[in-house]
XYZ file of C-alpha atoms in Angstrom:
619
model
C -0.053 0.292 -0.067
C 1.426 3.372 -1.076
C 0.172 7.056 0.248
C -1.286 7.271 -3.343
C -3.704 4.694 -2.987
C -5.144 5.450 0.302
C -7.503 5.549 1.534
C -7.875 1.252 1.807
C -11.029 -0.512 -0.092
C -11.266 -2.593 2.969
C -9.461 -1.836 6.073
C -9.994 -5.097 7.616
C -11.607 -6.510 10.353
C -9.212 -5.986 13.212
C -8.454 -8.248 16.524
C -9.369 -5.972 18.530
C -9.304 -8.074 22.050
C -6.543 -5.943 23.134
C -4.068 -3.069 22.253
C -0.866 -6.116 21.700
C -3.241 -7.950 19.390
C -4.158 -4.976 17.836
C -1.194 -3.774 16.908
C 0.251 -7.208 15.519
C -3.002 -7.097 13.623
C -1.979 -3.558 12.151
C 1.638 -5.805 12.003
C 0.354 -8.452 9.607
C -1.448 -6.420 7.342
C 2.044 -3.979 6.635
C 4.192 -6.911 6.216
C 5.226 -5.806 2.700
C 6.004 -2.389 3.693
C 7.631 -3.387 6.491
C 9.959 -5.879 4.709
C 11.063 -3.347 2.406
C 11.627 -0.693 5.070
C 13.641 -3.812 6.997
C 15.888 -4.240 4.174
C 16.612 -0.655 3.409
C 17.386 -0.489 6.924
C 19.743 -3.470 7.017
C 21.565 -1.505 4.078
C 21.705 1.799 5.270
C 22.763 0.304 9.339
C 25.311 -2.490 7.196
C 26.891 0.167 5.861
C 27.080 2.437 9.251
C 28.560 -1.092 10.814
C 30.866 -1.397 8.005
C 32.352 2.031 8.447
C 34.608 1.296 11.277
C 36.221 -1.882 9.728
C 36.937 -0.077 6.245
C 38.621 3.067 8.377
C 40.569 0.222 10.277
C 41.679 -1.404 7.242
C 42.779 1.889 5.879
C 45.002 2.526 8.622
C 46.448 -0.461 8.813
C 47.560 0.264 4.752
C 49.039 3.461 6.065
C 51.034 1.940 8.612
C 52.339 -0.644 6.447
C 52.360 1.533 3.109
C 50.401 -0.733 0.963
C 48.958 2.132 -1.506
C 46.987 -0.399 -3.857
C 45.070 -1.289 -0.874
C 44.654 2.189 0.741
C 42.953 2.902 -3.077
C 41.002 -0.203 -2.476
C 39.481 0.946 0.820
C 38.963 4.187 -0.867
C 36.717 2.678 -3.242
C 35.223 0.403 0.015
C 34.699 3.714 1.581
C 32.764 5.517 -1.361
C 30.950 1.581 -1.635
C 29.861 2.582 2.162
C 29.044 6.050 1.473
C 26.387 5.402 -1.257
C 24.654 2.615 0.502
C 24.609 4.649 3.740
C 22.742 7.556 2.021
C 20.746 5.465 -0.519
C 19.597 3.111 2.811
C 18.554 5.904 5.181
C 16.623 7.980 2.281
C 14.897 4.981 1.402
C 14.248 4.129 4.963
C 12.990 7.041 6.276
C 10.974 6.918 2.828
C 9.063 3.439 3.737
C 9.064 4.113 7.276
C 6.742 7.185 6.826
C 4.867 5.694 4.269
C 3.930 2.511 7.022
C 3.436 4.989 9.203
C 0.578 6.940 7.545
C -0.720 4.347 6.056
C -1.096 2.501 9.222
C -2.354 5.675 10.832
C -5.086 6.140 7.834
C -5.792 1.944 8.126
C -6.659 3.105 12.104
C -8.705 6.291 10.931
C -10.603 4.167 8.395
C -11.842 1.585 10.951
C -12.704 4.670 13.171
C -14.811 6.416 11.235
C -16.543 3.029 10.122
C -17.169 1.990 13.867
C -18.058 5.885 14.406
C -20.605 5.389 11.668
C -21.951 2.127 13.090
C -22.304 2.734 16.516
C -23.830 6.546 15.710
C -24.928 8.765 18.639
C -24.726 5.764 20.580
C -20.606 5.669 20.666
C -20.779 8.771 23.278
C -23.503 6.618 25.820
C -20.189 4.182 25.952
C -16.937 6.330 25.512
C -16.305 9.642 26.621
C -16.152 12.318 24.358
C -12.679 13.019 25.117
C -11.664 9.727 24.823
C -12.810 9.667 21.341
C -11.231 12.842 20.066
C -8.121 11.596 22.014
C -8.385 8.203 19.871
C -8.723 9.730 16.542
C -6.407 12.017 16.866
C -3.119 11.844 19.071
C -3.445 7.980 19.514
C -3.688 7.272 15.880
C -0.159 9.161 15.828
C 0.973 7.191 18.300
C 0.350 3.966 16.792
C 1.444 4.871 13.910
C 4.867 5.692 14.971
C 5.017 2.191 16.804
C 4.462 0.952 13.328
C 7.031 2.831 11.506
C 9.577 2.249 14.441
C 9.279 -1.351 14.347
C 11.125 -1.655 11.087
C 13.955 0.812 11.824
C 14.640 -1.394 15.085
C 14.902 -4.420 13.903
C 18.023 -2.833 11.387
C 19.454 -1.602 14.300
C 19.495 -4.927 15.950
C 20.819 -6.052 12.333
C 23.635 -3.559 12.813
C 24.849 -4.152 16.545
C 24.950 -7.969 15.507
C 27.034 -7.127 12.739
C 29.621 -4.904 14.420
C 30.048 -7.383 17.341
C 30.148 -10.478 15.321
C 32.776 -8.244 13.493
C 34.387 -7.463 16.141
C 34.626 -11.126 17.444
C 36.839 -12.220 14.119
C 38.643 -8.491 13.575
C 39.861 -8.215 17.064
C 38.881 -10.969 19.465
C 40.041 -9.636 22.761
C 37.807 -6.500 22.070
C 34.971 -7.909 20.480
C 34.777 -10.147 23.598
C 34.234 -6.800 25.592
C 32.294 -5.102 23.104
C 29.408 -8.183 22.960
C 29.535 -8.215 26.922
C 28.780 -4.895 27.006
C 26.514 -3.772 24.138
C 23.159 -6.778 25.752
C 23.995 -4.217 28.965
C 23.432 -1.151 27.665
C 20.730 -2.151 25.364
C 18.963 -3.678 28.289
C 19.783 -1.147 31.354
C 16.354 0.573 30.802
C 14.554 -2.182 30.969
C 13.390 -1.610 34.494
C 12.241 1.892 34.214
C 10.143 1.019 31.683
C 7.204 -0.218 33.725
C 6.778 3.134 35.794
C 7.589 5.816 32.745
C 4.469 3.747 30.974
C 2.556 4.018 33.987
C 3.259 8.571 34.299
C 2.848 8.258 30.392
C -0.974 6.628 30.683
C -1.806 9.084 33.406
C -0.912 11.842 31.301
C -2.817 10.775 28.788
C -6.144 9.917 30.958
C -5.647 13.915 32.688
C -5.021 15.159 28.755
C -8.595 13.146 27.961
C -10.347 15.019 30.486
C -9.122 17.938 30.209
C -10.335 18.114 26.151
C -13.812 16.322 27.101
C -13.909 19.271 29.499
C -13.036 21.453 26.576
C -14.884 20.786 24.348
C -18.114 21.007 26.871
C -17.632 24.349 27.380
C -17.495 25.502 24.143
C -20.824 23.648 23.478
C -22.345 25.513 26.319
C -20.573 28.626 25.914
C -23.497 30.527 25.151
C -25.563 29.118 28.104
C -22.691 29.485 30.227
C -22.503 33.376 28.969
C -26.153 33.825 29.437
C -25.655 32.733 32.814
C -21.976 34.249 33.634
C -20.315 31.054 34.473
C -17.729 32.024 31.418
C -15.215 31.902 35.132
C -16.436 29.126 36.444
C -15.803 26.668 33.720
C -12.092 28.498 32.765
C -11.190 27.967 36.217
C -12.226 24.362 36.285
C -9.678 24.078 32.772
C -7.062 26.082 34.289
C -6.713 23.616 37.137
C -7.123 20.542 34.740
C -4.496 21.561 32.354
C -1.882 22.095 34.895
C -2.931 18.825 36.365
C -1.283 17.740 32.523
C 1.229 19.696 32.375
C 2.462 18.367 35.758
C 1.714 14.863 34.770
C 3.765 15.613 31.762
C 6.328 16.768 33.611
C 6.530 13.604 35.656
C 6.425 11.804 32.916
C 9.349 13.551 31.123
C 11.681 13.166 33.822
C 11.529 9.330 33.630
C 12.232 9.236 29.602
C 14.899 12.075 30.442
C 16.450 8.969 32.727
C 15.969 6.536 30.445
C 17.873 9.123 28.119
C 20.723 9.673 30.201
C 21.178 6.091 30.822
C 21.220 5.725 26.788
C 24.088 8.065 26.663
C 26.075 7.208 30.095
C 26.023 3.725 29.497
C 27.323 3.821 25.529
C 30.195 6.387 27.163
C 31.396 4.263 30.007
C 31.363 1.277 27.265
C 33.465 3.528 24.912
C 35.886 4.535 27.826
C 36.751 0.729 28.707
C 37.211 -0.274 24.742
C 39.699 2.513 24.507
C 41.279 1.975 27.876
C 41.102 -1.451 27.334
C 42.516 -1.441 23.383
C 45.212 1.109 24.356
C 46.823 -1.586 26.623
C 46.393 -4.035 23.963
C 48.387 -1.847 21.501
C 50.590 -1.025 23.521
C 51.468 -4.467 24.598
C 51.607 -5.689 21.023
C 48.636 -7.649 20.947
C 46.633 -5.604 18.272
C 47.569 -3.634 15.643
C 46.657 0.326 15.681
C 43.963 -0.041 13.184
C 42.444 -2.795 15.241
C 42.619 -0.479 18.030
C 40.199 2.461 15.668
C 38.079 0.207 14.116
C 37.343 -0.885 17.421
C 36.843 2.457 18.483
C 34.602 3.780 15.794
C 32.651 0.424 15.874
C 32.269 1.070 19.574
C 31.129 4.879 18.649
C 29.093 4.438 16.132
C 26.860 2.074 17.680
C 25.910 4.896 19.640
C 23.406 5.684 16.660
C 21.326 1.828 16.783
C 21.199 1.648 20.119
C 19.031 5.207 20.553
C 16.486 2.776 18.444
C 16.359 0.677 21.380
C 15.006 3.745 23.284
C 13.064 4.986 20.654
C 11.288 1.367 20.173
C 10.769 1.218 23.901
C 9.355 4.841 24.094
C 7.075 3.596 20.838
C 5.701 0.489 22.369
C 5.122 1.819 25.732
C 2.954 5.080 23.975
C 1.578 3.156 21.437
C -0.044 0.169 23.898
C -2.493 2.119 25.509
C -3.376 4.070 23.058
C -3.970 1.019 20.770
C -5.912 -0.333 23.918
C -8.207 2.539 23.836
C -8.650 2.326 19.920
C -9.676 -1.445 20.457
C -11.841 -0.948 22.646
C -13.818 1.497 20.814
C -13.438 -0.957 17.528
C -14.424 -3.667 19.879
C -18.169 -2.496 20.083
C -21.105 -3.468 18.587
C -24.371 -1.939 17.610
C -26.311 -4.254 19.607
C -25.482 -6.653 22.542
C -27.182 -9.730 20.815
C -24.000 -11.302 20.539
C -25.309 -15.010 22.839
C -28.402 -14.757 19.507
C -27.230 -17.271 16.705
C -25.683 -16.015 13.714
C -28.658 -16.475 11.085
C -28.048 -19.301 8.283
C -27.916 -17.266 5.663
C -28.633 -13.694 4.072
C -31.607 -12.021 5.610
C -34.181 -10.652 2.964
C -35.528 -6.865 4.048
C -38.909 -7.364 5.270
C -41.802 -5.832 3.346
C -43.087 -2.533 3.351
C -45.920 -2.073 5.674
C -44.691 -4.059 8.521
C -45.168 -3.413 12.088
C -42.407 -2.348 14.280
C -42.172 -4.570 17.503
C -39.997 -3.880 20.567
C -39.580 -7.494 22.069
C -38.399 -5.991 25.779
C -40.661 -3.225 26.216
C -43.877 -4.959 24.576
C -44.057 -1.725 22.331
C -45.845 -2.084 18.737
C -45.902 0.470 16.292
C -48.956 -0.407 13.827
C -47.786 0.038 9.944
C -48.612 3.095 8.269
C -49.578 4.687 11.894
C -49.001 7.675 13.867
C -47.805 6.067 17.263
C -46.976 8.288 20.325
C -44.916 6.773 23.040
C -44.856 8.639 26.626
C -42.045 7.417 29.170
C -41.986 9.156 32.605
C -37.532 8.661 32.518
C -36.184 11.094 29.639
C -33.384 8.662 29.662
C -35.557 5.819 29.168
C -36.844 7.260 26.706
C -33.438 7.778 24.735
C -32.804 4.021 25.035
C -35.848 3.289 23.626
C -34.929 5.264 20.557
C -32.318 3.987 20.116
C -33.820 0.294 20.419
C -35.683 0.963 17.511
C -32.988 2.090 15.196
C -31.201 -0.574 15.592
C -28.433 0.361 18.002
C -29.031 -1.222 21.751
C -26.192 -1.024 23.338
C -25.558 -1.895 27.404
C -26.647 0.126 29.921
C -24.685 0.513 33.128
C -26.773 0.665 36.080
C -25.449 0.605 39.132
C -28.873 0.557 41.025
C -29.623 -2.687 39.239
C -28.315 -5.841 38.360
C -25.250 -4.969 41.342
C -23.326 -2.435 39.097
C -23.132 -4.910 36.055
C -24.030 -4.407 32.302
C -28.029 -5.288 31.591
C -28.324 -6.202 28.507
C -31.072 -4.707 25.831
C -32.371 -7.959 25.050
C -33.927 -9.582 21.709
C -33.604 -6.773 18.933
C -36.781 -5.108 17.990
C -38.105 -6.779 14.934
C -39.920 -5.044 12.033
C -42.028 -7.273 9.787
C -41.286 -9.861 11.979
C -37.629 -9.422 11.094
C -34.953 -8.771 13.411
C -33.119 -5.221 12.798
C -29.597 -6.732 13.680
C -29.564 -9.986 11.465
C -29.792 -6.747 8.428
C -27.122 -5.256 7.007
C -26.385 -1.878 8.522
C -27.587 -0.135 5.265
C -30.345 -1.463 5.247
C -31.452 -1.086 8.519
C -30.505 2.576 8.544
C -32.608 2.656 5.297
C -35.924 1.165 6.917
C -35.464 3.124 10.027
C -34.261 6.741 10.395
C -33.840 7.693 14.359
C -33.683 11.631 15.215
C -32.148 12.019 18.792
C -33.290 14.737 21.159
C -30.313 16.933 20.308
C -29.603 16.586 16.730
C -26.232 17.985 15.145
C -26.004 20.079 11.732
C -23.312 20.299 9.733
C -21.576 23.502 8.920
C -22.337 24.046 4.813
C -24.907 25.484 2.710
C -29.088 24.178 3.404
C -29.002 22.650 0.505
C -26.328 20.617 1.246
C -27.880 19.764 4.746
C -30.759 18.348 2.063
C -28.110 15.990 0.201
C -28.698 13.029 2.375
C -30.411 9.405 0.920
C -34.137 9.839 0.237
C -36.584 8.162 -1.451
C -37.695 11.026 -3.535
C -41.220 11.253 -2.062
C -40.694 14.534 0.037
C -39.067 17.469 -1.529
C -37.091 19.745 0.858
C -39.677 22.560 0.559
C -42.700 20.546 1.841
C -40.549 18.937 4.847
C -39.337 23.215 5.531
C -43.051 23.420 5.406
C -44.071 20.585 7.774
C -41.211 21.460 9.927
C -42.486 25.568 10.378
C -38.922 26.669 8.789
C -40.416 29.847 7.278
C -38.376 32.274 10.132
C -35.749 29.888 10.425
C -35.121 30.400 5.999
C -35.648 34.212 6.418
C -32.978 33.807 9.471
C -30.430 32.313 6.993
C -31.213 34.757 3.984
C -30.654 38.109 6.425
C -26.994 36.459 7.569
C -26.025 35.281 4.160
C -23.903 37.624 2.023
C -25.010 39.781 -0.618
C -26.135 37.868 -4.166
C -27.184 34.859 -1.966
C -31.167 34.876 -3.161
C -32.214 31.477 -2.599
C -31.883 30.483 1.679
C -31.247 27.294 0.311
C -28.091 28.418 -0.625
C -27.341 30.341 2.747
C -24.715 28.582 4.869
C -25.043 27.090 8.450
C -22.367 27.528 10.444
C -20.635 24.930 12.665
C -23.005 22.887 14.749
C -26.136 25.721 13.695
C -24.356 27.776 16.397
C -25.841 30.912 14.748
C -29.162 29.627 14.900
C -31.331 28.852 18.009
C -32.228 26.073 19.691
C -35.597 25.773 18.342
C -34.380 26.753 14.783
C -31.923 23.912 14.783
C -34.087 21.471 16.218
C -37.131 22.112 13.166
C -34.095 22.344 10.711
C -32.711 18.788 11.853
C -36.476 17.302 11.794
C -37.187 18.837 8.545
C -34.069 17.040 7.396
C -35.734 13.758 8.866
C -38.390 14.492 6.982
C -36.958 14.997 3.719
C -35.393 11.313 3.822
C -38.893 9.644 4.384
C -37.721 6.289 5.791
C -39.894 3.486 6.055
C -39.881 4.113 9.722
C -39.164 7.499 11.711
C -38.539 7.541 15.273
C -38.171 11.015 16.690
C -37.413 11.602 20.072
C -38.558 14.971 21.606
C -38.560 16.565 18.302
C -40.504 19.705 19.117
C -38.757 20.148 23.141
C -37.220 23.185 22.073
C -40.185 25.312 20.863
C -43.384 27.649 21.619
C -46.968 25.668 21.816
C -48.292 27.450 18.673
C -45.615 26.103 16.439
C -45.115 22.925 18.466
C -49.258 22.449 17.355
C -48.583 23.351 13.555
C -45.820 20.796 13.248
C -47.640 18.306 15.119
C -50.362 18.847 12.370
C -47.654 19.315 9.808
C -45.957 15.786 10.472
C -49.311 13.875 10.146
C -50.163 14.805 7.253
C -46.818 14.599 5.443
C -46.115 10.830 7.162
C -50.006 10.142 6.821
C -49.028 6.353 5.403
C -46.166 5.870 6.535
C -44.809 4.421 10.292
C -43.674 7.273 12.326
C -43.043 7.007 16.093
C -42.992 10.033 18.256
C -41.140 9.568 21.759
C -42.823 13.092 24.041
C -44.512 13.922 26.446
C -46.318 17.237 24.928
C -50.344 17.069 24.784
C -50.013 18.757 21.460
C -48.376 16.109 20.036
C -49.862 13.250 21.581
C -53.351 14.360 21.340
C -52.704 14.450 17.161
C -50.909 10.910 17.211
C -53.435 7.913 16.279
C -52.070 5.718 18.997
C -50.549 6.662 22.447
C -48.826 3.942 24.107
C -47.418 4.514 28.057
C -44.087 3.046 28.995
C -43.657 2.139 32.918
C -40.963 0.448 34.558
C -39.662 -0.449 31.118
C -42.721 -1.976 29.665
C -46.055 -0.971 27.901
C -48.343 -0.043 30.815
C -51.509 1.405 28.831
C -52.542 1.646 25.197
C -54.996 3.843 24.124
C -55.518 7.490 22.667
C -54.735 10.776 24.361
C -57.907 11.711 26.012
C -59.030 7.850 26.719
C -55.694 7.806 28.784
C -56.035 11.139 30.655
C -59.145 10.148 31.529
C -58.790 6.517 32.749
C -54.539 6.392 33.728
C -53.326 8.502 36.301
C -49.822 7.689 36.107
C -50.134 9.105 32.022
C -51.818 12.052 33.586
C -49.213 12.902 36.021
C -46.490 12.452 33.074
C -48.257 14.567 30.694
C -49.689 17.249 32.572
C -47.177 17.605 35.539
C -49.678 16.562 38.316
C -48.461 16.431 41.928
C -49.038 13.577 44.021
C -51.582 15.521 46.058
C -53.254 16.537 43.034
C -53.901 12.949 41.728
C -55.593 12.326 45.084
C -57.700 15.439 44.825
C -58.753 14.402 41.132
C -59.679 11.003 42.277
C -62.438 12.096 44.926
C -65.993 12.775 44.857
C -67.561 15.699 45.592
C -68.278 15.107 48.917
C -64.757 13.791 49.825
C -63.641 16.864 47.711
C -65.330 19.147 49.938
C -64.180 17.771 53.055
C -60.593 17.682 51.837
C -60.287 21.289 50.733
C -61.522 21.837 54.325
C -59.198 19.998 55.912
C -56.709 22.215 54.109
C -57.734 25.448 55.044
C -57.935 24.496 58.795
C -54.405 23.203 58.495
C -53.037 26.600 57.110
């Protein structure tokens, strides 16, 4: 794989069982690139390793006054110089290619997983951690992949130097062969502590990033309540914690670097002292002493790669662990269910939507409203209906264990989990309560996969977006006459919450899916607009299955069927007016009645007069 060939047609299925397994999987996927890099590295480091011997041969030729041999040594030095230069250039080229292609593969895997999980991803992984994985962690993983080939080539050159010295100057070769492994492995005891400090630094950096993103997202609210200084102080404290952790981590790595400088220096002094005594005794020639000195001096270069590979692995292992954690997530928790025997056919149009866990049934072609007393339960139910069931962490239930979401939701009798992801998304669309608007023109916002049966104008009208179009047109630069060409800022920050919500609703209506699930689609608009939106949704979605999770009487009254969910299961079914009269729990959720109001509402006239008398006397 070359950089020009990116992106990968298929990044593959990663081994996400652990960080080291993920790194090993990445390495296996780049064997060709690693072999190329290793070959060029061996050429480069082989030239570096051969340079001291060539210098020693040259000195011996000068001492022996052999001009022809000196000329041959000169030619050998030229060849070694070419090998070092070409090998270094190509090693850098191939190593960087390995880095970029590995990082690109991880980025593609993360992007694919993010698209697969949707909004459920941030319920399982903190937003700051997602940012850290997709940016800094990807870079560190690529660094390790790049460093592997250089490290192996450095090991090759070290072995070559030690073996060469054993033949060229055996006495000095023994000293070097014993000293080099000690120098190379001296930092190993410090690596676990250095890794722990680096992990702490990355953890604190992830929390600081998450705090910063939350602050930026809520900046408008913070300014409204005067909370900028409070959150600024929190971020300042978090950033100082990151700085302190970074300093502690840097101190440990500085100690490791110092060891990698001091010990080779001691080895060099030992070789020079011992070699000089051998030369004075006439046991070795001057050229052998110079060759041994040069060999040990050149070993400082490949020995640095031991430190680099240790740092690269120490930094990339937790990064790979975090990436593997994200990549191991699945859009459903139905892993225990048997795999379908063969390809699953898509359900025929007009099938009912049924959730076995709650007992919720949304008949085909009807407008069904769902009322949940718990907003979090409503959000999880919306995700389930879209085929994104995830584990729920509930410390008060199940003893803190992860509770499975249960069997898959069925559409027309076919489990959504068994369908291909693209098919499930095409059939069922979920709009959560906090939809995101990407920057770009309004026309680009509505350029989404759709059936073509609903145009943008009809969707905007149903979502009551006339004032939004006027606002966009007023803020557009001169020359823009069509509001569809007006630009929306990042995440629609220039719009109010209600305007963003209505634009997102119009975008969902344009897609015209078989089943549309809306979670609190009008929570940020006024009651008059909400009533018109309810009519617009009912009219535009006539004959199509629509499920709205809401507690607004205006929406509930427009629904053909209302379902009350209590304690995770269906408690009552009927129309809005029917449930108001016969279900106290439904009335309490929809009208916000207190317990005392519910008690009074259930009393007869005589009992009511007596209760009021008691209240007056107690007052």
